[in-house]
């Protein structure tokens, strides 16, 4: 009985640690998506004001790809 209780307690502790790690990772991913959205908004505004720029298009494409990668996880 004590061995089972100890094993269950250890399992519970490890599970909580794992869930905390996942929660932290998800929070970080959400924060990065918000940063990407802000950067995209700024770049799209810049493109609208300044016209077509290969560097701006490349930056937008890279950010959209990063966002897609994050949201598909």
XYZ file of N, CA and C in Angstrom:
219
model
N 0.815 -1.207 0.000
C 0.000 0.000 0.000
C 0.865 1.281 0.000
N 1.932 1.309 0.815
C 2.767 2.502 0.861
C 3.519 2.674 -0.457
N 3.946 1.563 -1.035
C 4.657 1.623 -2.303
C 3.740 2.146 -3.407
N 2.496 1.702 -3.399
C 1.522 2.167 -4.386
C 1.256 3.655 -4.186
N 1.088 4.076 -2.932
C 0.855 5.492 -2.636
C 2.038 6.351 -3.065
N 3.236 5.872 -2.812
C 4.431 6.610 -3.208
C 4.529 6.698 -4.733
N 4.225 5.616 -5.414
C 4.271 5.605 -6.874
C 3.225 6.555 -7.448
N 2.041 6.545 -6.872
C 0.989 7.451 -7.328
C 1.355 8.908 -7.058
N 1.927 9.175 -5.918
C 2.347 10.538 -5.589
C 3.429 11.011 -6.553
N 4.367 10.132 -6.861
C 5.429 10.476 -7.805
C 4.846 10.719 -9.199
N 3.928 9.875 -9.616
C 3.275 10.047 -10.903
C 2.527 11.370 -10.961
N 1.796 11.682 -9.917
C 1.032 12.927 -9.852
C 1.966 14.138 -9.933
N 3.081 14.078 -9.224
C 4.045 15.180 -9.239
C 4.609 15.376 -10.643
N 4.982 14.277 -11.280
C 5.539 14.361 -12.638
C 4.502 14.855 -13.641
N 3.277 14.426 -13.472
C 2.200 14.870 -14.353
C 1.997 16.382 -14.234
N 1.976 16.885 -13.007
C 1.815 18.327 -12.794
C 2.973 19.103 -13.409
N 4.187 18.617 -13.251
C 5.352 19.271 -13.834
C 5.245 19.309 -15.354
N 4.812 18.191 -15.917
C 4.663 18.114 -17.364
C 3.597 19.081 -17.866
N 2.477 19.134 -17.164
C 1.388 20.032 -17.553
C 1.798 21.491 -17.423
N 2.578 21.814 -16.401
C 3.066 23.185 -16.252
C 3.958 23.559 -17.428
N 4.790 22.632 -17.859
C 5.653 22.876 -19.008
C 4.862 23.112 -20.279
N 3.829 22.321 -20.474
C 2.975 22.471 -21.650
C 2.237 23.804 -21.589
N 1.742 24.151 -20.428
C 1.027 25.414 -20.260
C 1.949 26.591 -20.560
N 3.173 26.531 -20.067
C 4.140 27.597 -20.340
C 4.454 27.685 -21.828
N 4.598 26.550 -22.464
C 4.903 26.529 -23.905
C 3.756 27.122 -24.704
N 2.531 26.773 -24.357
C 1.357 27.306 -25.060
C 1.270 28.815 -24.862
N 1.532 29.278 -23.659
C 1.500 30.719 -23.392
C 2.559 31.443 -24.231
N 3.735 30.865 -24.338
C 4.784 31.447 -25.160
C 4.408 31.485 -26.632
N 3.764 30.430 -27.098
C 3.330 30.377 -28.492
C 2.261 31.429 -28.766
N 1.327 31.582 -27.842
C 0.285 32.602 -28.007
C 0.890 34.001 -28.036
N 1.849 34.236 -27.171
C 2.507 35.542 -27.137
C 3.231 35.804 -28.451
N 3.891 34.792 -28.988
C 4.609 34.973 -30.250
C 3.637 35.235 -31.392
N 2.494 34.566 -31.406
C 1.490 34.801 -32.446
C 0.996 36.251 -32.366
N 0.803 36.761 -31.165
C 0.398 38.163 -31.014
C 1.473 39.101 -31.552
N 2.745 38.799 -31.272
C 3.854 39.601 -31.800
C 3.872 39.551 -33.327
N 3.672 38.373 -33.869
C 3.658 38.211 -35.325
C 2.521 39.026 -35.929
N 1.339 38.960 -35.316
C 0.200 39.725 -35.829
C 0.498 41.223 -35.842
N 1.138 41.710 -34.802
C 1.510 43.124 -34.743
C 2.513 43.454 -35.846
N 3.526 42.612 -36.003
C 4.530 42.835 -37.042
C 3.893 42.791 -38.433
N 2.995 41.837 -38.655
C 2.307 41.751 -39.945
C 1.491 43.007 -40.213
N 0.777 43.463 -39.219
C -0.029 44.680 -39.354
C 0.860 45.857 -39.754
N 2.005 45.986 -39.088
C 2.925 47.080 -39.387
C 3.502 46.955 -40.795
N 3.895 45.761 -41.177
C 4.465 45.558 -42.509
C 3.438 45.774 -43.615
N 2.229 45.340 -43.390
C 1.173 45.533 -44.392
C 0.876 47.022 -44.540
N 0.862 47.745 -43.415
C 0.687 49.195 -43.480
C 1.815 49.862 -44.244
N 3.038 49.409 -44.003
C 4.199 49.946 -44.705
C 4.091 49.675 -46.204
N 3.692 48.468 -46.554
C 3.540 48.114 -47.965
C 2.456 48.963 -48.624
N 1.386 49.235 -47.900
C 0.304 50.050 -48.452
C 0.771 51.486 -48.705
N 1.622 52.002 -47.830
C 2.100 53.376 -47.966
C 3.219 53.501 -48.996
N 4.121 52.535 -49.009
C 5.347 52.649 -49.818
C 5.293 51.880 -51.129
N 4.324 51.054 -51.296
C 4.259 50.257 -52.513
C 4.988 48.935 -52.356
N 5.071 48.232 -53.462
C 5.668 46.889 -53.477
C 7.167 46.957 -53.168
N 7.579 46.133 -52.246
C 8.990 46.011 -51.896
C 9.287 44.532 -51.679
N 10.252 43.991 -52.402
C 10.577 42.569 -52.220
C 10.954 42.231 -50.774
N 11.641 43.137 -50.098
C 12.041 42.867 -48.712
C 10.825 42.789 -47.800
N 9.852 43.666 -48.005
C 8.635 43.660 -47.179
C 7.826 42.404 -47.471
N 7.700 42.062 -48.738
C 6.963 40.842 -49.111
C 7.630 39.611 -48.496
N 8.947 39.574 -48.534
C 9.679 38.445 -47.954
C 9.460 38.382 -46.447
N 9.476 39.532 -45.783
C 9.249 39.566 -44.337
C 7.840 39.094 -43.993
N 6.863 39.550 -44.762
C 5.469 39.140 -44.534
C 5.332 37.627 -44.730
N 5.910 37.130 -45.809
C 5.840 35.692 -46.094
C 6.469 34.867 -44.970
N 7.624 35.320 -44.489
C 8.294 34.607 -43.399
C 7.475 34.593 -42.121
N 6.870 35.730 -41.795
C 6.048 35.806 -40.588
C 4.788 34.951 -40.712
N 4.180 34.964 -41.890
C 2.991 34.137 -42.091
C 3.326 32.647 -41.967
N 4.467 32.263 -42.482
C 4.899 30.867 -42.364
C 5.155 30.496 -40.899
N 5.814 31.391 -40.175
C 6.078 31.138 -38.746
C 4.753 31.000 -37.987
N 3.811 31.887 -38.274
C 2.507 31.835 -37.592
C 1.790 30.530 -37.904
N 1.826 30.115 -39.178
C 1.183 28.859 -39.563
C 1.802 27.676 -38.850
N 3.121 27.686 -38.745
C 3.842 26.610 -38.053
C 3.416 26.543 -36.589
N 3.322 27.690 -35.949
C 2.939 27.734 -34.542
C 1.513 27.261 -34.341
N 0.596 27.767 -35.166
C -0.829 27.443 -34.965
C -1.163 26.008 -35.321
N -0.308 25.341 -36.093
C -0.568 23.941 -36.438
C -0.034 22.966 -35.397
N 0.659 23.480 -34.389
C 1.213 22.579 -33.359
C 0.167 22.217 -32.339
